[in-house]
Amino acid sequence: MVEIFDAIKKSAIRIKWLIENEDASYSQNINATGDTQLKLDIKSDLIIEEEFKKISSVKEIISEEKENKTPIYENGKYLVGYDPLDGSSLLDVNFSVGSIFGIYKNAYDGKHMIAAVYVIYGPVTQMVTAYEDVGMYKLNEDGDFAFIKSLELKDSGLINASGGTHTGWSKKHHNLIEEIYERGARLRYSGGMVPDLHQILLKGGGLFSYPSTSDTPKGKLRMVFEVFPFAFIFEKAGGEAIDGKRRLLDLIPMHPHDTTPCYFGSKKEIELVLKHNE
Ligand code: AHG
Ligand code: MN
Ligand code: MN
């Protein structure tokens, strides 16, 4: 596992350089989920592929930016699903973006998830890993990621971040969000799941949701590259992650690019989600 974390660190340092120095415009290509790729989405993906190709414990990888899986070492133990540059459409407005990794054994689902990692490229670059516990690291000027602290969610928090077109929200979702605000929550939504979920983890609690909407009935966020890694991290940090009713890590994707509605939060907020979805 150490060598996988090392490959992620090396990729992150290279991607940070790209973000700061390279052209953030769109390419002519469309990815498997129908998004037009930025040149940086493609380059970040290639960097990660290049770094994982050096790691003999990696059997196979699959990226949000590629339709198909890429075999690496036949005798490798781990499968890695990753989103090379999450929130890349926010690069032009200079918001934080991230890279997300799910490390699996045998199959790309929650039962087979071994570890999850994300990197956030903000005013500073940080990395959060969930393996035995959840730890946050900061990239220093000497190129090392120094351990900062362990992350743990409180039982409840007053940050609310809900995505999806409001006019497409169900009545249930409107009622849920209304109750959350009535309890004193504040809106904190950047439109990048990495900074939005990072904020909830760092501030100790709250709720992030990307529900089923009339325009995206299965939500927008992708299970293998985005949802399972964060579900794993939230559970390890003492929170919960559900699709409205079921635990996200119990879902089995039919296709690596499948999406699901998702709710990540501290225990009390997830209780509310369940109450509104009864
Ligand atoms: P990506 O940039 O990898 O395509 O992902 C963007 C995702 C996620 O970061 C965010 O939570 C969500 O899209 C935002 O969607 P809306 O713009 O629909 O709120
Ligand atoms: Mn993404
Ligand atoms: Mn992406």
mmCIF file of C-alpha atoms and ligand atoms in Angstrom:
data_model
loop_
_atom_site.group_PDB
_atom_site.id
_atom_site.type_symbol
_atom_site.label_atom_id
_atom_site.label_comp_id
_atom_site.label_asym_id
_atom_site.label_seq_id
_atom_site.Cartn_x
_atom_site.Cartn_y
_atom_site.Cartn_z
ATOM 1 C CA MET A 1 0.000 0.000 0.000
ATOM 2 C CA VAL A 2 2.903 2.370 0.765
ATOM 3 C CA GLU A 3 4.025 2.270 -2.859
ATOM 4 C CA ILE A 4 0.509 3.137 -4.035
ATOM 5 C CA PHE A 5 0.397 6.123 -1.686
ATOM 6 C CA ASP A 6 3.852 7.108 -2.992
ATOM 7 C CA ALA A 7 2.629 6.958 -6.612
ATOM 8 C CA ILE A 8 -0.309 9.171 -5.639
ATOM 9 C CA LYS A 9 2.049 11.683 -3.983
ATOM 10 C CA LYS A 10 4.288 11.790 -7.073
ATOM 11 C CA SER A 11 1.252 12.241 -9.351
ATOM 12 C CA ALA A 12 -0.084 15.010 -7.108
ATOM 13 C CA ILE A 13 3.156 16.985 -7.271
ATOM 14 C CA ARG A 14 3.142 16.741 -11.077
ATOM 15 C CA ILE A 15 -0.568 17.635 -11.364
ATOM 16 C CA LYS A 16 -0.115 20.633 -9.052
ATOM 17 C CA TRP A 17 2.602 21.858 -11.428
ATOM 18 C CA LEU A 18 0.281 21.410 -14.438
ATOM 19 C CA ILE A 19 -2.536 23.339 -12.762
ATOM 20 C CA GLU A 20 -0.223 26.228 -11.997
ATOM 21 C CA ASN A 21 1.564 26.341 -15.342
ATOM 22 C CA GLU A 22 -0.438 24.802 -18.159
ATOM 23 C CA ASP A 23 -3.315 25.776 -20.414
ATOM 24 C CA ALA A 24 -6.685 25.213 -18.665
ATOM 25 C CA SER A 25 -8.796 25.282 -21.846
ATOM 26 C CA TYR A 26 -11.094 22.577 -23.183
ATOM 27 C CA SER A 27 -10.015 19.868 -25.625
ATOM 28 C CA GLN A 28 -12.209 18.510 -28.462
ATOM 29 C CA ASN A 29 -12.754 15.199 -26.608
ATOM 30 C CA ILE A 30 -15.753 13.899 -24.693
ATOM 31 C CA ASN A 31 -15.297 11.342 -21.878
ATOM 32 C CA ALA A 32 -17.334 8.220 -21.025
ATOM 33 C CA THR A 33 -19.908 10.213 -19.004
ATOM 34 C CA GLY A 34 -20.392 12.778 -21.771
ATOM 35 C CA ASP A 35 -18.314 15.629 -20.272
ATOM 36 C CA THR A 36 -16.062 17.639 -22.582
ATOM 37 C CA GLN A 37 -12.554 17.063 -21.265
ATOM 38 C CA LEU A 38 -10.175 19.860 -20.417
ATOM 39 C CA LYS A 39 -6.629 19.433 -21.656
ATOM 40 C CA LEU A 40 -5.681 19.218 -17.968
ATOM 41 C CA ASP A 41 -8.132 16.309 -17.362
ATOM 42 C CA ILE A 42 -6.332 14.353 -20.087
ATOM 43 C CA LYS A 43 -2.825 15.274 -18.943
ATOM 44 C CA SER A 44 -3.564 14.535 -15.277
ATOM 45 C CA ASP A 45 -4.969 11.155 -16.270
ATOM 46 C CA LEU A 46 -1.802 10.322 -18.222
ATOM 47 C CA ILE A 47 0.414 11.324 -15.291
ATOM 48 C CA ILE A 48 -1.442 9.011 -12.912
ATOM 49 C CA GLU A 49 -1.356 6.149 -15.412
ATOM 50 C CA GLU A 50 2.381 6.680 -15.850
ATOM 51 C CA GLU A 51 3.026 6.614 -12.087
ATOM 52 C CA PHE A 52 0.877 3.503 -11.481
ATOM 53 C CA LYS A 53 2.617 1.684 -14.327
ATOM 54 C CA LYS A 54 5.763 1.749 -12.143
ATOM 55 C CA ILE A 55 4.029 -0.108 -9.282
ATOM 56 C CA SER A 56 4.093 -3.905 -9.437
ATOM 57 C CA SER A 57 1.295 -4.325 -6.857
ATOM 58 C CA VAL A 58 -1.175 -2.632 -9.231
ATOM 59 C CA LYS A 59 -3.109 -5.105 -11.366
ATOM 60 C CA GLU A 60 -5.398 -2.718 -13.202
ATOM 61 C CA ILE A 61 -6.601 0.882 -13.231
ATOM 62 C CA ILE A 62 -9.700 2.647 -14.438
ATOM 63 C CA SER A 63 -10.081 6.386 -14.810
ATOM 64 C CA GLU A 64 -13.110 8.659 -15.023
ATOM 65 C CA GLU A 65 -11.504 9.976 -18.208
ATOM 66 C CA LYS A 66 -11.260 6.593 -19.993
ATOM 67 C CA GLU A 67 -14.001 4.273 -21.173
ATOM 68 C CA ASN A 68 -12.078 1.076 -20.446
ATOM 69 C CA LYS A 69 -9.879 -0.448 -17.781
ATOM 70 C CA THR A 70 -6.097 -0.448 -18.305
ATOM 71 C CA PRO A 71 -4.308 -3.652 -17.275
ATOM 72 C CA ILE A 72 -0.972 -3.014 -15.492
ATOM 73 C CA TYR A 73 0.664 -6.084 -13.832
ATOM 74 C CA GLU A 74 -1.094 -9.438 -14.126
ATOM 75 C CA ASN A 75 0.137 -10.545 -10.711
ATOM 76 C CA GLY A 76 -0.640 -7.241 -9.010
ATOM 77 C CA LYS A 77 -3.044 -7.294 -6.026
ATOM 78 C CA TYR A 78 -4.789 -3.946 -6.334
ATOM 79 C CA LEU A 79 -7.279 -2.301 -8.654
ATOM 80 C CA VAL A 80 -7.376 1.493 -8.634
ATOM 81 C CA GLY A 81 -10.346 3.612 -9.731
ATOM 82 C CA TYR A 82 -9.606 7.325 -9.938
ATOM 83 C CA ASP A 83 -10.855 10.754 -10.920
ATOM 84 C CA PRO A 84 -7.667 12.538 -12.045
ATOM 85 C CA LEU A 85 -9.020 16.073 -11.770
ATOM 86 C CA ASP A 86 -12.282 16.514 -9.933
ATOM 87 C CA GLY A 87 -13.979 19.880 -10.306
ATOM 88 C CA SER A 88 -11.876 20.754 -13.343
ATOM 89 C CA SER A 89 -14.599 23.046 -14.725
ATOM 90 C CA LEU A 90 -13.777 25.320 -11.744
ATOM 91 C CA LEU A 91 -10.172 25.842 -12.838
ATOM 92 C CA ASP A 92 -11.043 29.014 -14.772
ATOM 93 C CA VAL A 93 -12.444 30.614 -11.610
ATOM 94 C CA ASN A 94 -9.402 29.508 -9.601
ATOM 95 C CA PHE A 95 -11.334 27.362 -7.105
ATOM 96 C CA SER A 96 -9.805 24.332 -5.423
ATOM 97 C CA VAL A 97 -9.828 21.098 -7.412
ATOM 98 C CA GLY A 98 -8.760 17.579 -6.476
ATOM 99 C CA SER A 99 -7.773 14.046 -7.440
ATOM 100 C CA ILE A 100 -9.693 11.081 -5.977
ATOM 101 C CA PHE A 101 -8.513 7.447 -5.690
ATOM 102 C CA GLY A 102 -10.260 4.242 -4.631
ATOM 103 C CA ILE A 103 -8.026 1.236 -4.007
ATOM 104 C CA TYR A 104 -9.818 -2.087 -4.413
ATOM 105 C CA LYS A 105 -9.015 -5.813 -4.386
ATOM 106 C CA ASN A 106 -10.744 -8.160 -6.906
ATOM 107 C CA ALA A 107 -13.719 -5.911 -7.720
ATOM 108 C CA TYR A 108 -14.585 -2.216 -7.937
ATOM 109 C CA ASP A 109 -17.181 -2.043 -5.167
ATOM 110 C CA GLY A 110 -17.442 -1.001 -1.551
ATOM 111 C CA LYS A 111 -17.000 -4.516 -0.141
ATOM 112 C CA HIS A 112 -13.677 -4.809 -1.920
ATOM 113 C CA MET A 113 -12.382 -1.362 -1.056
ATOM 114 C CA ILE A 114 -9.121 -1.376 0.889
ATOM 115 C CA ALA A 115 -8.218 2.307 1.041
ATOM 116 C CA ALA A 116 -9.178 5.688 -0.367
ATOM 117 C CA VAL A 117 -7.224 8.865 -0.925
ATOM 118 C CA TYR A 118 -7.897 12.350 -2.191
ATOM 119 C CA VAL A 119 -5.615 15.262 -2.904
ATOM 120 C CA ILE A 120 -6.833 18.849 -2.751
ATOM 121 C CA TYR A 121 -5.015 21.498 -4.781
ATOM 122 C CA GLY A 122 -5.908 24.686 -2.913
ATOM 123 C CA PRO A 123 -3.824 27.556 -1.557
ATOM 124 C CA VAL A 124 -1.740 24.632 -0.278
ATOM 125 C CA THR A 125 -1.782 21.023 -1.468
ATOM 126 C CA GLN A 126 -3.105 18.507 1.038
ATOM 127 C CA MET A 127 -3.703 14.766 0.883
ATOM 128 C CA VAL A 128 -6.204 12.765 2.932
ATOM 129 C CA THR A 129 -5.786 9.014 3.226
ATOM 130 C CA ALA A 130 -8.188 6.497 4.722
ATOM 131 C CA TYR A 131 -6.699 3.115 5.446
ATOM 132 C CA GLU A 132 -6.772 2.174 9.108
ATOM 133 C CA ASP A 133 -7.793 5.685 10.086
ATOM 134 C CA VAL A 134 -8.159 9.008 8.284
ATOM 135 C CA GLY A 135 -5.046 11.189 8.141
ATOM 136 C CA MET A 136 -4.359 14.548 6.555
ATOM 137 C CA TYR A 137 -0.968 15.516 5.096
ATOM 138 C CA LYS A 138 0.400 18.750 3.658
ATOM 139 C CA LEU A 139 2.846 19.109 0.794
ATOM 140 C CA ASN A 140 5.961 20.947 1.947
ATOM 141 C CA GLU A 141 8.345 22.940 -0.231
ATOM 142 C CA ASP A 142 10.860 20.062 -0.051
ATOM 143 C CA GLY A 143 8.330 17.843 -1.874
ATOM 144 C CA ASP A 144 7.318 15.717 1.146
ATOM 145 C CA PHE A 145 3.809 15.232 2.465
ATOM 146 C CA ALA A 146 4.005 15.873 6.214
ATOM 147 C CA PHE A 147 1.401 14.381 8.541
ATOM 148 C CA ILE A 148 -0.796 17.127 9.988
ATOM 149 C CA LYS A 149 -3.579 15.383 11.923
ATOM 150 C CA SER A 150 -6.193 12.651 12.043
ATOM 151 C CA LEU A 151 -9.682 13.608 10.896
ATOM 152 C CA GLU A 152 -12.786 12.680 12.843
ATOM 153 C CA LEU A 153 -16.363 13.850 12.305
ATOM 154 C CA LYS A 154 -18.538 15.109 15.133
ATOM 155 C CA ASP A 155 -22.035 13.639 15.525
ATOM 156 C CA SER A 156 -23.619 16.679 13.922
ATOM 157 C CA GLY A 157 -22.571 19.808 12.048
ATOM 158 C CA LEU A 158 -24.055 22.928 10.490
ATOM 159 C CA ILE A 159 -22.527 22.897 7.007
ATOM 160 C CA ASN A 160 -24.876 22.123 4.143
ATOM 161 C CA ALA A 161 -23.821 21.441 0.555
ATOM 162 C CA SER A 162 -26.412 20.132 -1.869
ATOM 163 C CA GLY A 163 -25.859 19.785 -5.615
ATOM 164 C CA GLY A 164 -28.187 19.231 -8.531
ATOM 165 C CA THR A 165 -30.605 21.584 -10.279
ATOM 166 C CA HIS A 166 -33.014 22.908 -7.619
ATOM 167 C CA THR A 167 -36.001 22.796 -9.982
ATOM 168 C CA GLY A 168 -35.241 19.084 -10.446
ATOM 169 C CA TRP A 169 -35.144 18.270 -6.705
ATOM 170 C CA SER A 170 -37.879 16.010 -5.337
ATOM 171 C CA LYS A 171 -40.315 17.281 -2.702
ATOM 172 C CA LYS A 172 -38.543 14.989 -0.199
ATOM 173 C CA HIS A 173 -35.180 16.594 -0.932
ATOM 174 C CA HIS A 174 -36.605 20.117 -0.642
ATOM 175 C CA ASN A 175 -38.112 19.190 2.751
ATOM 176 C CA LEU A 176 -34.828 17.680 3.943
ATOM 177 C CA ILE A 177 -32.818 20.773 3.014
ATOM 178 C CA GLU A 178 -35.431 23.045 4.556
ATOM 179 C CA GLU A 179 -35.248 21.153 7.853
ATOM 180 C CA ILE A 180 -31.450 21.334 7.802
ATOM 181 C CA TYR A 181 -31.545 25.107 7.383
ATOM 182 C CA GLU A 182 -34.224 25.405 10.088
ATOM 183 C CA ARG A 183 -31.748 23.694 12.439
ATOM 184 C CA GLY A 184 -29.259 26.518 11.798
ATOM 185 C CA ALA A 185 -27.123 25.144 8.942
ATOM 186 C CA ARG A 186 -25.367 27.417 6.439
ATOM 187 C CA LEU A 187 -24.838 26.861 2.718
ATOM 188 C CA ARG A 188 -21.272 25.933 1.750
ATOM 189 C CA TYR A 189 -21.150 24.722 -1.862
ATOM 190 C CA SER A 190 -18.295 25.392 -4.279
ATOM 191 C CA GLY A 191 -19.340 22.864 -6.926
ATOM 192 C CA GLY A 192 -16.249 20.713 -6.432
ATOM 193 C CA MET A 193 -16.881 17.618 -4.356
ATOM 194 C CA VAL A 194 -13.305 17.497 -3.061
ATOM 195 C CA PRO A 195 -13.312 20.953 -1.406
ATOM 196 C CA ASP A 196 -16.987 20.640 -0.425
ATOM 197 C CA LEU A 197 -16.474 17.327 1.383
ATOM 198 C CA HIS A 198 -13.054 18.377 2.701
ATOM 199 C CA GLN A 199 -14.706 21.360 4.377
ATOM 200 C CA ILE A 200 -17.237 19.125 6.135
ATOM 201 C CA LEU A 201 -14.468 16.764 7.301
ATOM 202 C CA LEU A 202 -12.214 19.566 8.538
ATOM 203 C CA LYS A 203 -14.946 21.579 10.247
ATOM 204 C CA GLY A 204 -16.220 18.419 11.922
ATOM 205 C CA GLY A 205 -19.631 17.786 10.378
ATOM 206 C CA GLY A 206 -22.583 18.621 8.177
ATOM 207 C CA LEU A 207 -24.138 17.180 5.057
ATOM 208 C CA PHE A 208 -23.124 16.953 1.389
ATOM 209 C CA SER A 209 -25.736 15.638 -0.997
ATOM 210 C CA TYR A 210 -26.020 15.082 -4.717
ATOM 211 C CA PRO A 211 -29.557 13.712 -4.960
ATOM 212 C CA SER A 212 -31.600 12.106 -7.675
ATOM 213 C CA THR A 213 -33.141 14.928 -9.723
ATOM 214 C CA SER A 214 -35.617 14.966 -12.591
ATOM 215 C CA ASP A 215 -32.759 15.731 -15.028
ATOM 216 C CA THR A 216 -30.296 13.225 -13.457
ATOM 217 C CA PRO A 217 -32.416 10.490 -11.776
ATOM 218 C CA LYS A 218 -29.298 8.481 -10.892
ATOM 219 C CA GLY A 219 -27.416 11.504 -9.590
ATOM 220 C CA LYS A 220 -24.255 12.817 -11.197
ATOM 221 C CA LEU A 221 -21.405 11.455 -9.131
ATOM 222 C CA ARG A 222 -19.670 8.267 -10.192
ATOM 223 C CA MET A 223 -19.510 5.311 -7.800
ATOM 224 C CA VAL A 224 -16.057 3.893 -8.524
ATOM 225 C CA PHE A 225 -14.082 7.144 -8.842
ATOM 226 C CA GLU A 226 -15.912 9.592 -6.587
ATOM 227 C CA VAL A 227 -18.657 8.134 -4.395
ATOM 228 C CA PHE A 228 -17.064 4.952 -2.961
ATOM 229 C CA PRO A 229 -13.752 6.649 -2.046
ATOM 230 C CA PHE A 230 -15.546 9.424 -0.147
ATOM 231 C CA ALA A 231 -18.028 6.966 1.421
ATOM 232 C CA PHE A 232 -15.056 4.959 2.712
ATOM 233 C CA ILE A 233 -13.354 8.104 4.054
ATOM 234 C CA PHE A 234 -16.533 9.396 5.741
ATOM 235 C CA GLU A 235 -17.257 6.054 7.418
ATOM 236 C CA LYS A 236 -13.667 5.747 8.652
ATOM 237 C CA ALA A 237 -13.909 9.300 10.030
ATOM 238 C CA GLY A 238 -17.012 8.357 12.048
ATOM 239 C CA GLY A 239 -19.648 9.639 9.625
ATOM 240 C CA GLU A 240 -22.029 7.864 7.280
ATOM 241 C CA ALA A 241 -22.673 7.708 3.543
ATOM 242 C CA ILE A 242 -25.946 6.564 1.956
ATOM 243 C CA ASP A 243 -27.846 6.785 -1.337
ATOM 244 C CA GLY A 244 -30.930 8.072 0.506
ATOM 245 C CA LYS A 245 -31.800 4.675 1.981
ATOM 246 C CA ARG A 246 -28.918 2.237 1.561
ATOM 247 C CA ARG A 247 -25.284 2.363 2.586
ATOM 248 C CA LEU A 248 -23.301 3.486 -0.473
ATOM 249 C CA LEU A 249 -20.568 0.928 0.147
ATOM 250 C CA ASP A 250 -23.160 -1.877 -0.261
ATOM 251 C CA LEU A 251 -23.999 -0.845 -3.844
ATOM 252 C CA ILE A 252 -22.649 -2.888 -6.733
ATOM 253 C CA PRO A 253 -22.004 -0.948 -9.956
ATOM 254 C CA MET A 254 -23.041 -2.660 -13.170
ATOM 255 C CA HIS A 255 -20.588 -0.531 -15.120
ATOM 256 C CA PRO A 256 -17.491 1.329 -13.864
ATOM 257 C CA HIS A 257 -18.965 4.682 -14.929
ATOM 258 C CA ASP A 258 -22.308 4.178 -13.116
ATOM 259 C CA THR A 259 -23.545 7.065 -10.975
ATOM 260 C CA THR A 260 -25.688 7.127 -7.834
ATOM 261 C CA PRO A 261 -27.494 9.687 -5.711
ATOM 262 C CA CYS A 262 -25.359 10.227 -2.604
ATOM 263 C CA TYR A 263 -25.406 11.748 0.875
ATOM 264 C CA PHE A 264 -22.259 12.040 3.003
ATOM 265 C CA GLY A 265 -22.378 13.448 6.488
ATOM 266 C CA SER A 266 -22.237 13.219 10.193
ATOM 267 C CA LYS A 267 -24.549 10.763 11.954
ATOM 268 C CA LYS A 268 -27.355 13.169 12.927
ATOM 269 C CA GLU A 269 -27.639 14.621 9.402
ATOM 270 C CA ILE A 270 -27.759 11.145 7.855
ATOM 271 C CA GLU A 271 -30.550 10.230 10.326
ATOM 272 C CA LEU A 272 -32.483 13.182 8.899
ATOM 273 C CA VAL A 273 -31.875 12.001 5.326
ATOM 274 C CA LEU A 274 -33.261 8.573 6.261
ATOM 275 C CA LYS A 275 -36.290 10.169 7.950
ATOM 276 C CA HIS A 276 -37.100 12.187 4.815
ATOM 277 C CA ASN A 277 -36.716 9.154 2.547
ATOM 278 C CA GLU A 278 -38.939 6.781 4.583
HETATM 279 P P1 AHG B 1 -15.702 16.335 -12.555
HETATM 280 O O1 AHG B 1 -15.038 17.678 -12.603
HETATM 281 O O2 AHG B 1 -14.741 15.230 -12.222
HETATM 282 O O3 AHG B 1 -16.550 16.034 -13.755
HETATM 283 O O4 AHG B 1 -16.706 16.330 -11.287
HETATM 284 C C1 AHG B 1 -17.472 17.433 -10.943
HETATM 285 C C2 AHG B 1 -18.504 16.996 -9.941
HETATM 286 C C3 AHG B 1 -18.176 17.233 -8.479
HETATM 287 O O5 AHG B 1 -16.927 17.706 -8.181
HETATM 288 C C4 AHG B 1 -19.217 18.189 -8.004
HETATM 289 O O6 AHG B 1 -19.671 17.872 -6.719
HETATM 290 C C5 AHG B 1 -20.295 18.106 -9.012
HETATM 291 O O7 AHG B 1 -19.698 17.683 -10.201
HETATM 292 C C6 AHG B 1 -20.942 19.443 -9.204
HETATM 293 O O8 AHG B 1 -22.018 19.339 -10.034
HETATM 294 P P2 AHG B 1 -23.015 20.563 -10.264
HETATM 295 O O9 AHG B 1 -22.222 21.551 -11.075
HETATM 296 O O10 AHG B 1 -24.127 19.917 -11.025
HETATM 297 O O11 AHG B 1 -23.432 21.107 -8.929
HETATM 298 MN MN MN B 2 -15.237 14.313 -10.463
HETATM 299 MN MN MN B 3 -12.795 14.596 -13.186
#
